[in-house]
């Protein structure tokens, strides 16, 4: 293995640069490989000339490790198998991506992405005989076979800090504060930050809630003498009738967002409490990675390069039981890691008296 490509794909998160750095350091120092960073995921391989930069050791010094985002850029649009063309048609550009890999004369590729990106990269690898290893990243932490993906822990840290900031203003104004966090269909960010940030109510997609139960919790806090309450809600939680709050962009693509507005209105109606909501949004993805994400990204980067050197392809690196490992990519993306509603964190939250809005409260 002489020439290695790296790309980041899907939504960004904190810790991607730390992974790029670790891959580059390991590949050059241990195996004397040449390393190329490909810009904007598979888009870089579609462009002519291929959009890439040779990475050397000087690239890894200084502040790269500390920076949020990805210096290579990324995209969560433009699946090469169904690429939206300017004229409104959709085209299969997978062969162009594969040709880009050949034009760069790559021997192997490390793709850092979530389940959707890994699925696309794997299909490309199979079609074109590309030597692929993947690294899991997603603030949603929903990839199976790894306890954590890069970006999750920083996102939880940001959400926890938001609760730290909301609590004093909630207490000053006798208010109920609702914090809406990301996570797509998994409630990991809401659950972890809710525990860490002292939430009274945590609403996650994995546990159906009753509005009256949530309202009752707020009322009982007030009866106990508490003048504020903190509610954390995951963006994919629906209304009482199960409708999801979504935002439609100009291209007709929808994403989650806005359920906290609905909850604020309903809670005010039911409790009389003055209620405010904060939609945390992409703040959770940006900023400096906390140490856990830097360490995880470094561990993943080194292991991914070692797999390449051993010619073990079609594998995703993992973190389980304090050990780095790897599983077939197919296995990783076929699974899904939702919140375990009987797991330690849900039990802990219940043990602390946190309400999930369900009948077990
Ligand atoms: O998957 C990561 C994520 O941040 C989700 O938590 C969120 O729903 C979505 O991406 C937002 O996507 P976009 O960056 O397209 O707004």
Tab-separated table of C-alpha atoms and ligand atoms in Angstrom:
chain	number	residue	atom	x	y	z
A	1	UNK	CA	0.000	0.000	0.000
A	2	UNK	CA	1.720	3.130	-1.190
A	3	UNK	CA	-0.893	5.803	-1.831
A	4	UNK	CA	-3.690	6.454	0.609
A	5	UNK	CA	-6.693	8.756	0.137
A	6	UNK	CA	-8.775	10.262	2.962
A	7	UNK	CA	-12.207	11.813	2.666
A	8	UNK	CA	-14.830	13.103	5.079
A	9	UNK	CA	-18.465	12.645	4.110
A	10	UNK	CA	-21.918	13.514	5.485
A	11	UNK	CA	-22.615	16.140	8.155
A	12	UNK	CA	-19.493	17.465	9.846
A	13	UNK	CA	-18.752	17.183	13.556
A	14	UNK	CA	-15.983	17.932	16.017
A	15	UNK	CA	-13.020	15.557	15.827
A	16	UNK	CA	-12.779	15.047	12.058
A	17	UNK	CA	-9.514	16.986	11.804
A	18	UNK	CA	-8.048	14.955	14.648
A	19	UNK	CA	-8.831	11.799	12.641
A	20	UNK	CA	-7.302	13.237	9.439
A	21	UNK	CA	-4.187	14.132	11.435
A	22	UNK	CA	-3.896	10.691	13.036
A	23	UNK	CA	-4.256	8.922	9.677
A	24	UNK	CA	-1.628	11.139	8.071
A	25	UNK	CA	0.868	10.769	10.925
A	26	UNK	CA	0.532	6.990	11.069
A	27	UNK	CA	0.596	6.454	7.317
A	28	UNK	CA	3.717	8.563	6.757
A	29	UNK	CA	5.705	7.837	9.908
A	30	UNK	CA	5.053	4.121	10.212
A	31	UNK	CA	4.495	2.988	6.630
A	32	UNK	CA	6.063	5.712	4.436
A	33	UNK	CA	2.806	6.001	2.498
A	34	UNK	CA	1.846	9.007	0.415
A	35	UNK	CA	-1.364	10.560	1.703
A	36	UNK	CA	-3.920	12.537	-0.282
A	37	UNK	CA	-6.799	14.461	1.271
A	38	UNK	CA	-9.815	14.517	-1.051
A	39	UNK	CA	-11.996	17.591	-0.905
A	40	UNK	CA	-15.748	17.458	-0.209
A	41	UNK	CA	-16.194	13.732	0.043
A	42	UNK	CA	-16.940	11.890	-3.183
A	43	UNK	CA	-17.446	15.241	-4.941
A	44	UNK	CA	-13.670	15.709	-4.984
A	45	UNK	CA	-13.257	12.425	-6.841
A	46	UNK	CA	-15.905	13.447	-9.411
A	47	UNK	CA	-14.154	16.694	-10.351
A	48	UNK	CA	-11.553	16.959	-13.089
A	49	UNK	CA	-8.835	17.432	-12.204
A	50	UNK	CA	-9.577	15.459	-9.077
A	51	UNK	CA	-9.868	17.881	-6.154
A	52	UNK	CA	-7.285	16.697	-3.628
A	53	UNK	CA	-4.203	17.816	-1.748
A	54	UNK	CA	-1.081	15.907	-0.794
A	55	UNK	CA	-0.809	15.824	2.997
A	56	UNK	CA	2.600	15.850	4.668
A	57	UNK	CA	3.832	15.935	8.234
A	58	UNK	CA	3.909	19.728	8.328
A	59	UNK	CA	0.154	19.665	7.714
A	60	UNK	CA	-0.279	17.799	11.003
A	61	UNK	CA	1.648	20.145	13.241
A	62	UNK	CA	0.126	23.140	14.975
A	63	UNK	CA	-3.547	23.510	15.543
A	64	UNK	CA	-5.196	20.948	13.228
A	65	UNK	CA	-6.054	18.658	16.148
A	66	UNK	CA	-7.898	21.451	17.919
A	67	UNK	CA	-10.127	22.644	15.101
A	68	UNK	CA	-13.785	21.866	14.581
A	69	UNK	CA	-15.215	21.049	11.154
A	70	UNK	CA	-13.127	19.318	8.514
A	71	UNK	CA	-10.289	20.932	6.596
A	72	UNK	CA	-11.170	18.671	3.672
A	73	UNK	CA	-14.756	19.872	3.505
A	74	UNK	CA	-17.711	17.515	3.318
A	75	UNK	CA	-21.183	17.164	1.904
A	76	UNK	CA	-24.385	15.413	2.860
A	77	UNK	CA	-25.881	15.928	-0.600
A	78	UNK	CA	-25.196	14.481	-4.001
A	79	UNK	CA	-25.288	10.690	-3.746
A	80	UNK	CA	-23.122	9.695	-6.770
A	81	UNK	CA	-25.547	6.851	-7.590
A	82	UNK	CA	-28.409	9.369	-7.958
A	83	UNK	CA	-26.706	12.683	-8.517
A	84	UNK	CA	-28.999	15.695	-9.007
A	85	UNK	CA	-27.906	17.474	-12.210
A	86	UNK	CA	-28.373	21.194	-12.862
A	87	UNK	CA	-31.061	20.487	-15.483
A	88	UNK	CA	-33.191	18.732	-12.871
A	89	UNK	CA	-32.374	15.180	-14.000
A	90	UNK	CA	-30.723	12.562	-11.809
A	91	UNK	CA	-27.653	10.713	-13.069
A	92	UNK	CA	-25.533	7.806	-11.878
A	93	UNK	CA	-22.005	9.260	-11.548
A	94	UNK	CA	-20.510	6.331	-9.639
A	95	UNK	CA	-18.067	5.484	-12.451
A	96	UNK	CA	-16.722	9.058	-12.358
A	97	UNK	CA	-15.947	8.668	-8.646
A	98	UNK	CA	-14.229	5.338	-9.251
A	99	UNK	CA	-12.246	6.860	-12.102
A	100	UNK	CA	-11.201	9.685	-9.734
A	101	UNK	CA	-9.716	7.082	-7.361
A	102	UNK	CA	-7.764	5.607	-10.283
A	103	UNK	CA	-6.619	9.024	-11.547
A	104	UNK	CA	-5.186	9.770	-8.096
A	105	UNK	CA	-3.495	6.339	-8.343
A	106	UNK	CA	-4.760	5.408	-4.907
A	107	UNK	CA	-4.070	1.994	-3.428
A	108	UNK	CA	-6.612	2.486	-0.651
A	109	UNK	CA	-9.137	4.924	0.748
A	110	UNK	CA	-10.221	5.803	4.285
A	111	UNK	CA	-13.742	7.253	4.408
A	112	UNK	CA	-14.858	9.025	7.579
A	113	UNK	CA	-18.645	9.084	7.662
A	114	UNK	CA	-21.957	8.023	9.145
A	115	UNK	CA	-24.131	5.123	7.994
A	116	UNK	CA	-25.382	6.779	4.788
A	117	UNK	CA	-21.901	7.793	3.631
A	118	UNK	CA	-20.449	4.405	4.491
A	119	UNK	CA	-23.171	2.679	2.520
A	120	UNK	CA	-22.388	4.791	-0.563
A	121	UNK	CA	-18.625	4.314	-0.183
A	122	UNK	CA	-19.021	0.578	0.187
A	123	UNK	CA	-21.159	0.317	-2.951
A	124	UNK	CA	-18.524	2.329	-4.832
A	125	UNK	CA	-15.780	0.085	-3.460
A	126	UNK	CA	-17.601	-3.043	-4.539
A	127	UNK	CA	-18.385	-1.731	-7.980
A	128	UNK	CA	-14.873	-0.441	-8.660
A	129	UNK	CA	-12.741	-2.827	-6.604
A	130	UNK	CA	-11.589	0.011	-4.318
A	131	UNK	CA	-9.739	-0.841	-1.115
A	132	UNK	CA	-11.840	0.823	1.560
A	133	UNK	CA	-11.717	1.191	5.349
A	134	UNK	CA	-14.207	3.426	7.176
A	135	UNK	CA	-14.206	5.415	10.419
A	136	UNK	CA	-17.538	6.091	12.160
A	137	UNK	CA	-18.479	9.705	12.818
A	138	UNK	CA	-21.853	11.142	13.718
A	139	UNK	CA	-23.101	13.310	16.535
A	140	UNK	CA	-26.214	11.083	16.476
A	141	UNK	CA	-24.130	8.103	17.771
A	142	UNK	CA	-26.524	5.730	16.032
A	143	UNK	CA	-23.986	3.469	14.297
A	144	UNK	CA	-23.983	-0.065	15.613
A	145	UNK	CA	-20.965	-2.111	16.742
A	146	UNK	CA	-19.188	0.890	18.211
A	147	UNK	CA	-19.936	2.414	21.586
A	148	UNK	CA	-19.257	5.853	20.198
A	149	UNK	CA	-18.683	7.601	16.904
A	150	UNK	CA	-16.527	10.700	16.483
A	151	UNK	CA	-18.431	13.910	17.314
A	152	UNK	CA	-21.039	12.599	19.727
A	153	UNK	CA	-19.288	13.437	22.963
A	154	UNK	CA	-18.537	17.016	21.924
A	155	UNK	CA	-22.171	17.479	20.883
A	156	UNK	CA	-23.284	16.253	24.321
A	157	UNK	CA	-20.809	18.623	25.948
A	158	UNK	CA	-22.242	21.558	23.985
A	159	UNK	CA	-25.814	20.588	24.913
A	160	UNK	CA	-24.807	20.221	28.567
A	161	UNK	CA	-23.244	23.670	28.516
A	162	UNK	CA	-26.469	25.033	27.017
A	163	UNK	CA	-28.392	23.600	29.982
A	164	UNK	CA	-25.838	25.148	32.339
A	165	UNK	CA	-26.622	28.495	30.723
A	166	UNK	CA	-30.385	27.987	30.607
A	167	UNK	CA	-30.791	26.964	34.240
A	168	UNK	CA	-29.866	30.330	35.832
A	169	UNK	CA	-32.069	32.330	33.478
A	170	UNK	CA	-34.907	29.845	33.985
A	171	UNK	CA	-34.574	30.273	37.754
A	172	UNK	CA	-34.351	34.075	37.490
A	173	UNK	CA	-37.623	34.292	35.564
A	174	UNK	CA	-39.613	31.380	37.058
A	175	UNK	CA	-39.699	29.724	33.641
A	176	UNK	CA	-39.821	26.349	32.015
A	177	UNK	CA	-36.933	26.141	29.547
A	178	UNK	CA	-37.053	23.645	26.700
A	179	UNK	CA	-33.819	22.728	24.938
A	180	UNK	CA	-34.200	20.997	21.558
A	181	UNK	CA	-31.168	18.964	20.557
A	182	UNK	CA	-30.182	17.078	17.402
A	183	UNK	CA	-29.695	13.344	17.029
A	184	UNK	CA	-31.976	12.456	14.133
A	185	UNK	CA	-34.017	9.357	15.124
A	186	UNK	CA	-31.876	8.500	18.138
A	187	UNK	CA	-32.178	10.157	21.542
A	188	UNK	CA	-28.557	9.730	22.671
A	189	UNK	CA	-27.674	13.441	22.809
A	190	UNK	CA	-30.864	14.331	24.704
A	191	UNK	CA	-30.421	11.497	27.188
A	192	UNK	CA	-26.756	12.091	28.004
A	193	UNK	CA	-26.964	15.889	28.124
A	194	UNK	CA	-30.213	15.744	30.077
A	195	UNK	CA	-28.559	13.688	32.802
A	196	UNK	CA	-25.376	15.761	32.778
A	197	UNK	CA	-27.236	19.075	32.688
A	198	UNK	CA	-29.793	18.339	35.411
A	199	UNK	CA	-32.929	18.130	33.243
A	200	UNK	CA	-36.293	17.468	34.875
A	201	UNK	CA	-37.820	16.011	31.723
A	202	UNK	CA	-36.116	14.230	28.806
A	203	UNK	CA	-38.146	13.403	25.726
A	204	UNK	CA	-36.593	10.989	23.217
A	205	UNK	CA	-38.022	9.258	20.136
A	206	UNK	CA	-37.492	5.806	21.671
A	207	UNK	CA	-39.943	6.472	24.551
A	208	UNK	CA	-43.463	7.643	23.642
A	209	UNK	CA	-44.656	10.391	25.970
A	210	UNK	CA	-47.970	11.746	27.216
A	211	UNK	CA	-48.267	15.514	27.407
A	212	UNK	CA	-50.302	15.294	30.590
A	213	UNK	CA	-47.530	13.336	32.291
A	214	UNK	CA	-44.979	15.981	31.356
A	215	UNK	CA	-47.307	18.731	32.544
A	216	UNK	CA	-47.872	16.855	35.811
A	217	UNK	CA	-44.120	16.707	36.406
A	218	UNK	CA	-43.839	20.484	35.924
A	219	UNK	CA	-46.786	21.091	38.267
A	220	UNK	CA	-45.416	18.771	40.933
A	221	UNK	CA	-42.028	20.537	40.808
A	222	UNK	CA	-43.825	23.808	41.376
A	223	UNK	CA	-45.776	22.323	44.282
A	224	UNK	CA	-42.486	21.188	45.817
A	225	UNK	CA	-41.350	24.808	45.749
A	226	UNK	CA	-39.226	24.790	42.581
A	227	UNK	CA	-39.620	27.915	40.458
A	228	UNK	CA	-38.157	26.600	37.199
A	229	UNK	CA	-37.895	23.433	35.131
A	230	UNK	CA	-35.558	22.181	32.412
A	231	UNK	CA	-36.850	20.027	29.569
A	232	UNK	CA	-34.586	18.453	26.927
A	233	UNK	CA	-36.222	17.190	23.770
A	234	UNK	CA	-34.752	15.297	20.868
A	235	UNK	CA	-35.528	16.766	17.451
A	236	UNK	CA	-37.290	13.599	16.204
A	237	UNK	CA	-39.835	13.529	19.030
A	238	UNK	CA	-43.299	14.010	17.556
A	239	UNK	CA	-46.430	15.780	18.663
A	240	UNK	CA	-48.934	13.935	20.851
A	241	UNK	CA	-50.508	12.520	17.714
A	242	UNK	CA	-47.093	11.373	16.455
A	243	UNK	CA	-46.511	14.055	13.836
A	244	UNK	CA	-42.821	14.985	13.419
A	245	UNK	CA	-41.763	18.633	13.263
A	246	UNK	CA	-39.884	19.174	10.029
A	247	UNK	CA	-38.346	22.046	8.113
A	248	UNK	CA	-38.552	21.895	4.329
A	249	UNK	CA	-35.754	23.560	2.344
A	250	UNK	CA	-36.137	25.217	-1.060
A	251	UNK	CA	-35.078	21.985	-2.813
A	252	UNK	CA	-37.865	20.032	-1.159
A	253	UNK	CA	-35.491	18.230	1.261
A	254	UNK	CA	-36.778	18.052	4.818
A	255	UNK	CA	-34.985	17.808	8.135
A	256	UNK	CA	-36.144	17.657	11.738
A	257	UNK	CA	-36.644	20.829	13.743
A	258	UNK	CA	-39.190	22.787	15.715
A	259	UNK	CA	-40.856	20.321	18.095
A	260	UNK	CA	-39.813	22.484	21.070
A	261	UNK	CA	-42.061	25.294	19.836
A	262	UNK	CA	-45.078	22.975	19.925
A	263	UNK	CA	-44.114	21.621	23.355
A	264	UNK	CA	-43.710	25.130	24.779
A	265	UNK	CA	-47.205	26.124	23.689
A	266	UNK	CA	-48.811	22.932	25.001
A	267	UNK	CA	-47.002	23.102	28.336
A	268	UNK	CA	-48.029	26.704	28.847
A	269	UNK	CA	-51.642	25.746	28.130
A	270	UNK	CA	-51.562	22.813	30.543
A	271	UNK	CA	-49.506	24.289	33.394
A	272	UNK	CA	-49.839	28.047	33.072
A	273	UNK	CA	-46.050	28.249	33.311
A	274	UNK	CA	-44.147	30.772	31.257
A	275	UNK	CA	-42.188	28.677	28.804
A	276	UNK	CA	-39.316	29.415	26.400
A	277	UNK	CA	-37.556	27.156	23.942
A	278	UNK	CA	-34.065	27.043	22.435
A	279	UNK	CA	-33.251	25.075	19.297
A	280	UNK	CA	-29.533	24.333	19.665
A	281	UNK	CA	-28.978	23.285	16.050
A	282	UNK	CA	-25.597	23.184	14.376
A	283	UNK	CA	-23.799	24.647	17.397
A	284	UNK	CA	-23.630	20.986	18.433
A	285	UNK	CA	-21.554	20.114	15.397
A	286	UNK	CA	-19.057	22.958	15.360
A	287	UNK	CA	-16.381	24.144	17.752
A	288	UNK	CA	-13.393	22.499	19.331
A	289	UNK	CA	-13.555	18.761	19.936
A	290	UNK	CA	-13.377	17.851	23.623
A	291	UNK	CA	-10.605	15.486	24.683
A	292	UNK	CA	-12.732	12.341	24.345
A	293	UNK	CA	-13.359	13.016	20.647
A	294	UNK	CA	-9.692	13.850	20.033
A	295	UNK	CA	-8.650	10.584	21.659
A	296	UNK	CA	-11.298	8.517	19.851
A	297	UNK	CA	-10.422	10.106	16.501
A	298	UNK	CA	-6.726	9.428	17.078
A	299	UNK	CA	-7.362	5.809	18.046
A	300	UNK	CA	-9.592	5.294	14.993
A	301	UNK	CA	-7.142	6.978	12.621
A	302	UNK	CA	-4.160	4.888	13.691
A	303	UNK	CA	-6.144	1.643	13.576
A	304	UNK	CA	-7.619	2.402	10.170
A	305	UNK	CA	-4.139	2.860	8.694
A	306	UNK	CA	-2.929	-0.352	10.348
A	307	UNK	CA	-5.830	-2.206	8.705
A	308	UNK	CA	-4.851	-0.759	5.329
A	309	UNK	CA	-1.212	-1.784	5.862
A	310	UNK	CA	-2.402	-5.322	6.611
A	311	UNK	CA	-4.613	-5.218	3.509
A	312	UNK	CA	-7.744	-5.793	5.604
A	313	UNK	CA	-10.393	-3.941	3.625
A	314	UNK	CA	-14.146	-3.442	3.722
A	315	UNK	CA	-13.989	-2.894	7.484
A	316	UNK	CA	-15.189	-0.162	9.839
A	317	UNK	CA	-13.111	0.608	12.919
A	318	UNK	CA	-14.926	0.344	16.256
A	319	UNK	CA	-14.584	1.140	19.952
A	320	UNK	CA	-15.965	-1.488	22.313
A	321	UNK	CA	-15.100	-2.312	25.925
A	322	UNK	CA	-12.189	0.135	25.931
A	323	UNK	CA	-10.629	-1.581	22.920
A	324	UNK	CA	-10.269	-0.557	19.320
A	325	UNK	CA	-11.416	-3.158	16.808
A	326	UNK	CA	-13.113	-3.482	13.454
A	327	UNK	CA	-16.142	-5.124	11.853
A	328	UNK	CA	-17.268	-5.642	8.250
A	329	UNK	CA	-18.773	-2.339	7.031
A	330	UNK	CA	-21.926	-4.184	5.955
A	331	UNK	CA	-22.480	-5.442	9.500
A	332	UNK	CA	-22.008	-1.940	10.944
A	333	UNK	CA	-24.443	-0.205	8.619
A	334	UNK	CA	-27.081	-2.927	8.736
A	335	UNK	CA	-27.415	-2.461	12.476
A	336	UNK	CA	-28.720	0.591	14.278
A	337	UNK	CA	-27.922	1.895	17.732
A	338	UNK	CA	-31.020	3.427	19.279
A	339	UNK	CA	-31.216	4.332	22.966
A	340	UNK	CA	-31.572	1.139	24.984
A	341	UNK	CA	-34.707	1.934	26.954
A	342	UNK	CA	-33.764	-0.698	29.536
A	343	UNK	CA	-30.111	0.396	29.616
A	344	UNK	CA	-28.006	2.043	32.299
A	345	UNK	CA	-28.595	5.647	31.228
A	346	UNK	CA	-32.385	5.412	31.108
A	347	UNK	CA	-32.346	3.581	34.470
A	348	UNK	CA	-30.053	6.250	35.912
A	349	UNK	CA	-32.271	9.057	34.648
A	350	UNK	CA	-35.341	7.403	36.162
A	351	UNK	CA	-33.345	6.855	39.360
A	352	UNK	CA	-32.700	10.594	39.504
A	353	UNK	CA	-36.412	11.327	39.146
A	354	UNK	CA	-36.160	12.539	35.554
A	355	UNK	CA	-39.464	12.196	33.725
A	356	UNK	CA	-39.622	10.682	30.211
A	357	UNK	CA	-43.304	11.519	29.928
A	358	UNK	CA	-44.277	7.834	29.861
A	359	UNK	CA	-46.394	5.730	32.147
A	360	UNK	CA	-43.354	4.492	34.118
A	361	UNK	CA	-43.004	7.932	35.646
B	1	LIG	O1	-26.798	13.489	11.295
B	1	LIG	C1	-26.246	14.608	11.890
B	1	LIG	C2	-27.237	15.736	11.963
B	1	LIG	O2	-26.613	16.831	12.627
B	1	LIG	C3	-28.558	15.388	12.630
B	1	LIG	O3	-28.454	15.325	14.034
B	1	LIG	C4	-29.427	16.479	12.106
B	1	LIG	O4	-30.781	16.073	12.087
B	1	LIG	C5	-28.931	16.675	10.691
B	1	LIG	O5	-27.607	16.165	10.676
B	1	LIG	C6	-28.915	18.086	10.209
B	1	LIG	O6	-28.535	18.076	8.878
B	1	LIG	P1	-28.122	19.381	8.040
B	1	LIG	O7	-26.671	19.623	8.322
B	1	LIG	O8	-28.368	18.984	6.638
B	1	LIG	O9	-28.973	20.512	8.521
